[in-house]
Short mmCIF file of N, CA and C in Angstrom, two decimals:
data_model
loop_
_atom_site.label_atom_id
_atom_site.label_comp_id
_atom_site.label_asym_id
_atom_site.label_seq_id
_atom_site.Cartn_x
_atom_site.Cartn_y
_atom_site.Cartn_z
N UNK A 1 0.87 -1.20 -0.06
CA UNK A 1 0.04 -0.07 -0.01
C UNK A 1 0.95 1.22 -0.03
N UNK A 2 0.65 2.08 -0.92
CA UNK A 2 1.35 3.36 -1.08
C UNK A 2 0.54 4.54 -0.60
N UNK A 3 0.94 5.22 0.53
CA UNK A 3 0.06 6.37 0.85
C UNK A 3 0.92 7.57 0.92
N UNK A 4 0.40 8.69 0.29
CA UNK A 4 1.06 10.00 0.50
C UNK A 4 0.08 10.87 1.17
N UNK A 5 0.70 11.93 1.77
CA UNK A 5 -0.19 12.91 2.40
C UNK A 5 0.39 14.16 2.77
N UNK A 6 -0.42 15.05 3.33
CA UNK A 6 0.13 16.37 3.76
C UNK A 6 -0.30 16.42 5.22
N UNK A 7 0.77 17.04 6.03
CA UNK A 7 0.46 17.41 7.42
C UNK A 7 0.64 18.95 7.41
N UNK A 8 -0.18 19.58 8.22
CA UNK A 8 -0.12 21.03 8.34
C UNK A 8 -0.94 21.46 9.53
N UNK A 9 -0.39 22.29 10.23
CA UNK A 9 -1.08 23.00 11.42
C UNK A 9 -0.92 24.53 11.31
N UNK A 10 -1.64 25.32 12.00
CA UNK A 10 -1.63 26.80 11.79
C UNK A 10 -0.23 27.40 11.90
N UNK A 11 0.71 26.97 12.83
CA UNK A 11 1.93 27.56 12.91
C UNK A 11 2.99 26.69 12.11
N UNK A 12 2.79 25.49 11.91
CA UNK A 12 3.62 24.57 11.22
C UNK A 12 5.07 24.43 11.67
N UNK A 13 5.02 24.57 13.06
CA UNK A 13 6.41 24.47 13.70
C UNK A 13 6.47 23.03 14.55
N UNK A 14 5.40 22.68 15.17
CA UNK A 14 5.56 21.49 16.04
C UNK A 14 4.69 20.38 15.62
N UNK A 15 3.37 20.57 15.49
CA UNK A 15 2.48 19.43 15.20
C UNK A 15 2.71 19.03 13.76
N UNK A 16 3.12 19.81 12.91
CA UNK A 16 3.24 19.46 11.40
C UNK A 16 4.37 18.45 11.25
N UNK A 17 5.62 18.68 11.84
CA UNK A 17 6.67 17.53 11.65
C UNK A 17 6.32 16.39 12.59
N UNK A 18 5.69 16.64 13.71
CA UNK A 18 5.39 15.54 14.60
C UNK A 18 4.46 14.51 13.93
N UNK A 19 3.38 15.06 13.28
CA UNK A 19 2.56 14.21 12.53
C UNK A 19 3.13 13.37 11.43
N UNK A 20 3.87 14.20 10.60
CA UNK A 20 4.56 13.55 9.52
C UNK A 20 5.50 12.38 9.94
N UNK A 21 6.22 12.51 11.06
CA UNK A 21 7.25 11.61 11.52
C UNK A 21 6.42 10.44 12.11
N UNK A 22 5.36 10.60 12.87
CA UNK A 22 4.56 9.49 13.52
C UNK A 22 4.09 8.66 12.41
N UNK A 23 3.46 9.27 11.37
CA UNK A 23 2.76 8.61 10.25
C UNK A 23 3.73 7.82 9.51
N UNK A 24 4.99 8.44 9.16
CA UNK A 24 5.96 7.68 8.45
C UNK A 24 6.51 6.52 9.24
N UNK A 25 6.87 6.68 10.49
CA UNK A 25 7.31 5.57 11.35
C UNK A 25 6.23 4.46 11.59
N UNK A 26 4.92 4.90 11.69
CA UNK A 26 3.87 3.81 11.74
C UNK A 26 3.79 3.00 10.33
N UNK A 27 4.02 3.70 9.26
CA UNK A 27 4.00 3.07 7.96
C UNK A 27 4.99 2.06 7.86
N UNK A 28 6.32 2.32 8.35
CA UNK A 28 7.32 1.36 8.35
C UNK A 28 6.96 0.07 9.12
N UNK A 29 6.43 0.34 10.43
CA UNK A 29 5.94 -0.81 11.31
C UNK A 29 4.91 -1.57 10.64
N UNK A 30 3.94 -0.93 9.92
CA UNK A 30 2.91 -1.65 9.22
C UNK A 30 3.17 -2.30 7.90
N UNK A 31 4.47 -1.91 7.39
CA UNK A 31 4.74 -2.39 6.11
C UNK A 31 4.21 -1.53 4.82
N UNK A 32 3.75 -0.30 5.10
CA UNK A 32 3.30 0.61 4.11
C UNK A 32 4.36 1.46 3.63
N UNK A 33 4.25 1.87 2.40
CA UNK A 33 5.07 2.99 1.92
C UNK A 33 4.32 4.26 2.11
N UNK A 34 4.90 5.09 3.11
CA UNK A 34 4.29 6.34 3.41
C UNK A 34 5.20 7.55 3.24
N UNK A 35 4.68 8.54 2.57
CA UNK A 35 5.36 9.85 2.43
C UNK A 35 4.42 11.02 2.77
N UNK A 36 4.96 11.80 3.69
CA UNK A 36 4.11 12.85 4.16
C UNK A 36 4.79 14.10 3.92
N UNK A 37 4.15 14.95 3.21
CA UNK A 37 4.69 16.35 2.93
C UNK A 37 4.20 17.34 4.08
N UNK A 38 5.10 18.13 4.47
CA UNK A 38 4.83 19.10 5.55
C UNK A 38 4.57 20.46 5.07
N UNK A 39 3.56 21.13 5.33
CA UNK A 39 3.28 22.48 5.01
C UNK A 39 3.25 23.38 6.21
N UNK A 40 4.05 24.32 6.27
CA UNK A 40 4.06 25.24 7.45
C UNK A 40 4.93 26.37 7.24
N UNK A 41 5.57 26.95 8.30
CA UNK A 41 6.26 28.19 8.32
C UNK A 41 7.37 28.04 7.41
N UNK A 42 7.90 26.80 7.15
CA UNK A 42 9.10 26.59 6.26
C UNK A 42 8.81 26.30 4.81
N UNK A 43 7.54 26.49 4.53
CA UNK A 43 6.82 26.12 3.12
C UNK A 43 6.66 24.59 3.00
N UNK A 44 6.89 24.06 1.91
CA UNK A 44 6.55 22.75 1.72
C UNK A 44 7.97 21.93 1.90
N UNK A 45 7.84 20.97 2.82
CA UNK A 45 9.09 20.25 3.22
C UNK A 45 8.70 18.84 2.77
N UNK A 46 9.69 18.05 2.19
CA UNK A 46 9.48 16.75 1.74
C UNK A 46 8.37 16.67 0.65
N UNK A 47 8.33 17.62 -0.27
CA UNK A 47 7.33 17.74 -1.15
C UNK A 47 7.04 16.53 -2.03
N UNK A 48 5.74 16.20 -2.20
CA UNK A 48 5.32 15.03 -3.03
C UNK A 48 5.26 15.49 -4.49
N UNK A 49 5.99 14.76 -5.42
CA UNK A 49 5.86 15.11 -6.74
C UNK A 49 4.59 14.52 -7.49
N UNK A 50 4.36 14.95 -8.67
CA UNK A 50 3.30 14.50 -9.30
C UNK A 50 3.38 13.04 -9.55
N UNK A 51 4.66 12.48 -9.79
CA UNK A 51 4.68 11.12 -10.07
C UNK A 51 4.39 10.27 -8.78
N UNK A 52 4.81 10.71 -7.77
CA UNK A 52 4.55 10.14 -6.46
C UNK A 52 3.02 10.01 -6.04
N UNK A 53 2.41 11.33 -6.33
CA UNK A 53 0.95 11.43 -6.15
C UNK A 53 0.20 10.31 -7.05
N UNK A 54 0.70 10.30 -8.36
CA UNK A 54 0.01 9.37 -9.31
C UNK A 54 0.27 7.88 -8.83
N UNK A 55 1.23 7.56 -8.25
CA UNK A 55 1.62 6.12 -7.90
C UNK A 55 0.85 5.81 -6.64
N UNK A 56 0.45 6.83 -5.89
CA UNK A 56 -0.20 6.48 -4.60
C UNK A 56 -1.53 5.82 -4.67
N UNK A 57 -1.82 4.90 -3.67
CA UNK A 57 -3.20 4.21 -3.55
C UNK A 57 -4.19 5.22 -2.90
N UNK A 58 -3.57 6.08 -2.08
CA UNK A 58 -4.55 6.87 -1.05
C UNK A 58 -3.64 8.09 -0.69
N UNK A 59 -4.52 9.07 -0.41
CA UNK A 59 -3.96 10.44 0.17
C UNK A 59 -4.60 10.71 1.44
N UNK A 60 -3.73 11.04 2.42
CA UNK A 60 -4.07 11.21 3.88
C UNK A 60 -3.79 12.86 3.99
N UNK A 61 -4.73 13.45 4.49
CA UNK A 61 -4.55 14.93 4.69
C UNK A 61 -4.78 15.20 6.27
N UNK A 62 -3.56 15.36 6.91
CA UNK A 62 -3.58 15.37 8.39
C UNK A 62 -3.48 16.87 8.79
N UNK A 63 -4.68 17.39 8.73
CA UNK A 63 -4.82 18.95 8.81
C UNK A 63 -6.21 19.39 9.12
N UNK A 64 -6.42 20.36 9.55
CA UNK A 64 -7.70 21.07 9.81
C UNK A 64 -7.87 22.37 9.16
N UNK A 65 -6.81 22.70 8.34
CA UNK A 65 -6.72 23.80 7.66
C UNK A 65 -6.58 23.71 6.20
N UNK A 66 -6.66 24.84 5.32
CA UNK A 66 -6.54 24.63 3.96
C UNK A 66 -5.04 24.40 3.55
N UNK A 67 -4.76 23.47 2.78
CA UNK A 67 -3.41 23.18 2.15
C UNK A 67 -3.38 23.55 0.61
N UNK A 68 -2.08 23.58 0.22
CA UNK A 68 -1.80 23.93 -1.22
C UNK A 68 -1.54 22.77 -1.99
N UNK A 69 -1.61 22.66 -3.26
CA UNK A 69 -1.33 21.68 -4.16
C UNK A 69 -2.20 20.34 -4.19
N UNK A 70 -3.43 20.62 -3.81
CA UNK A 70 -4.40 19.36 -3.84
C UNK A 70 -4.65 18.99 -5.24
N UNK A 71 -4.42 19.70 -6.13
CA UNK A 71 -4.78 19.21 -7.56
C UNK A 71 -3.79 18.00 -7.91
N UNK A 72 -2.77 17.85 -7.22
CA UNK A 72 -1.94 16.73 -7.56
C UNK A 72 -2.61 15.48 -7.35
N UNK A 73 -3.52 15.40 -6.35
CA UNK A 73 -4.25 14.29 -6.00
C UNK A 73 -5.68 14.05 -6.55
N UNK A 74 -5.92 14.77 -7.52
CA UNK A 74 -7.29 14.63 -8.17
C UNK A 74 -7.49 13.26 -8.56
N UNK A 75 -8.73 12.78 -8.16
CA UNK A 75 -9.10 11.35 -8.51
C UNK A 75 -8.68 10.29 -7.69
N UNK A 76 -7.85 10.69 -6.61
CA UNK A 76 -7.43 9.65 -5.68
C UNK A 76 -8.35 9.68 -4.39
N UNK A 77 -8.51 8.51 -3.77
CA UNK A 77 -9.26 8.53 -2.68
C UNK A 77 -8.47 9.38 -1.46
N UNK A 78 -9.33 10.05 -0.66
CA UNK A 78 -8.75 11.17 0.30
C UNK A 78 -9.40 10.84 1.56
N UNK A 79 -8.56 11.12 2.64
CA UNK A 79 -9.19 11.01 4.07
C UNK A 79 -8.60 12.22 4.78
N UNK A 80 -9.40 13.01 5.34
CA UNK A 80 -8.95 14.15 6.16
C UNK A 80 -9.02 13.81 7.59
N UNK A 81 -8.03 13.90 8.42
CA UNK A 81 -8.00 13.54 9.87
C UNK A 81 -7.27 14.64 10.52
N UNK A 82 -7.92 14.91 11.79
CA UNK A 82 -7.38 15.90 12.66
C UNK A 82 -5.83 15.59 12.91
N UNK A 83 -5.04 16.62 12.86
CA UNK A 83 -3.64 16.36 12.94
C UNK A 83 -3.17 15.84 14.34
N UNK A 84 -3.80 16.19 15.49
CA UNK A 84 -3.47 15.60 16.64
C UNK A 84 -3.82 14.09 16.72
N UNK A 85 -4.82 13.69 16.03
CA UNK A 85 -5.17 12.27 16.01
C UNK A 85 -4.05 11.43 15.37
N UNK A 86 -3.44 12.13 14.34
CA UNK A 86 -2.38 11.43 13.69
C UNK A 86 -1.10 11.39 14.41
N UNK A 87 -0.98 12.26 15.32
CA UNK A 87 0.11 12.21 16.29
C UNK A 87 -0.07 11.20 17.33
N UNK A 88 -1.27 11.06 17.92
CA UNK A 88 -1.70 10.14 19.05
C UNK A 88 -1.90 8.69 18.68
N UNK A 89 -2.52 8.59 17.45
CA UNK A 89 -2.77 7.08 16.86
C UNK A 89 -2.46 7.05 15.49
N UNK A 90 -1.18 7.13 15.16
CA UNK A 90 -0.82 7.06 13.67
C UNK A 90 -1.14 5.73 13.08
N UNK A 91 -0.86 4.65 13.77
CA UNK A 91 -1.28 3.44 13.25
C UNK A 91 -2.71 3.22 12.93
N UNK A 92 -3.46 3.52 13.83
CA UNK A 92 -4.94 3.48 13.63
C UNK A 92 -5.35 4.25 12.43
N UNK A 93 -4.85 5.37 12.28
CA UNK A 93 -5.16 6.23 11.12
C UNK A 93 -4.71 5.62 9.82
N UNK A 94 -3.53 4.96 9.73
CA UNK A 94 -3.08 4.37 8.58
C UNK A 94 -3.97 3.15 8.31
N UNK A 95 -4.32 2.43 9.24
CA UNK A 95 -5.14 1.20 9.03
C UNK A 95 -6.58 1.64 8.45
N UNK A 96 -7.07 2.82 8.97
CA UNK A 96 -8.37 3.38 8.51
C UNK A 96 -8.28 3.63 6.99
N UNK A 97 -7.06 4.29 6.75
CA UNK A 97 -6.83 4.65 5.39
C UNK A 97 -6.88 3.39 4.34
N UNK A 98 -6.17 2.32 4.84
CA UNK A 98 -6.19 1.14 4.04
C UNK A 98 -7.37 0.50 3.89
N UNK A 99 -8.21 0.41 5.07
CA UNK A 99 -9.68 -0.13 4.97
C UNK A 99 -10.38 0.64 3.99
N UNK A 100 -10.33 1.94 4.08
CA UNK A 100 -11.18 2.67 3.15
C UNK A 100 -10.76 2.50 1.67
N UNK A 101 -9.49 2.20 1.39
CA UNK A 101 -9.24 2.07 0.01
C UNK A 101 -9.61 0.54 -0.44
N UNK A 102 -9.42 -0.43 0.52
CA UNK A 102 -9.90 -1.78 0.23
C UNK A 102 -11.38 -1.91 0.06
N UNK A 103 -12.11 -1.13 0.72
CA UNK A 103 -13.54 -1.06 0.66
C UNK A 103 -14.03 -0.47 -0.65
N UNK A 104 -13.23 0.31 -1.13
CA UNK A 104 -13.70 1.02 -2.49
C UNK A 104 -13.41 0.04 -3.67
N UNK A 105 -12.46 -0.85 -3.61
CA UNK A 105 -12.26 -1.82 -4.78
C UNK A 105 -12.78 -3.16 -4.49
#
């Protein structure tokens, strides 16, 4: 399962990288390929390319705010989750993503 996503919080200094790291670490543990782009005060960090977006099975938006570049993910199944949930329970969030994709097909 290949999952890409964006983490973003209002300041983009603490929760944004914490969520990205937690999700990527959970992905390794669960055997998923996870790449999370961070959008915050430093701009776009670990930016997801169009090719990576095209290859993804699912898009996870770990944010409660507007993010840029969503057109890259057009046509892909997406799930928006509160960023603090991604920090507290990243494995559960990823499992929910996979379950949503599997139910779709």
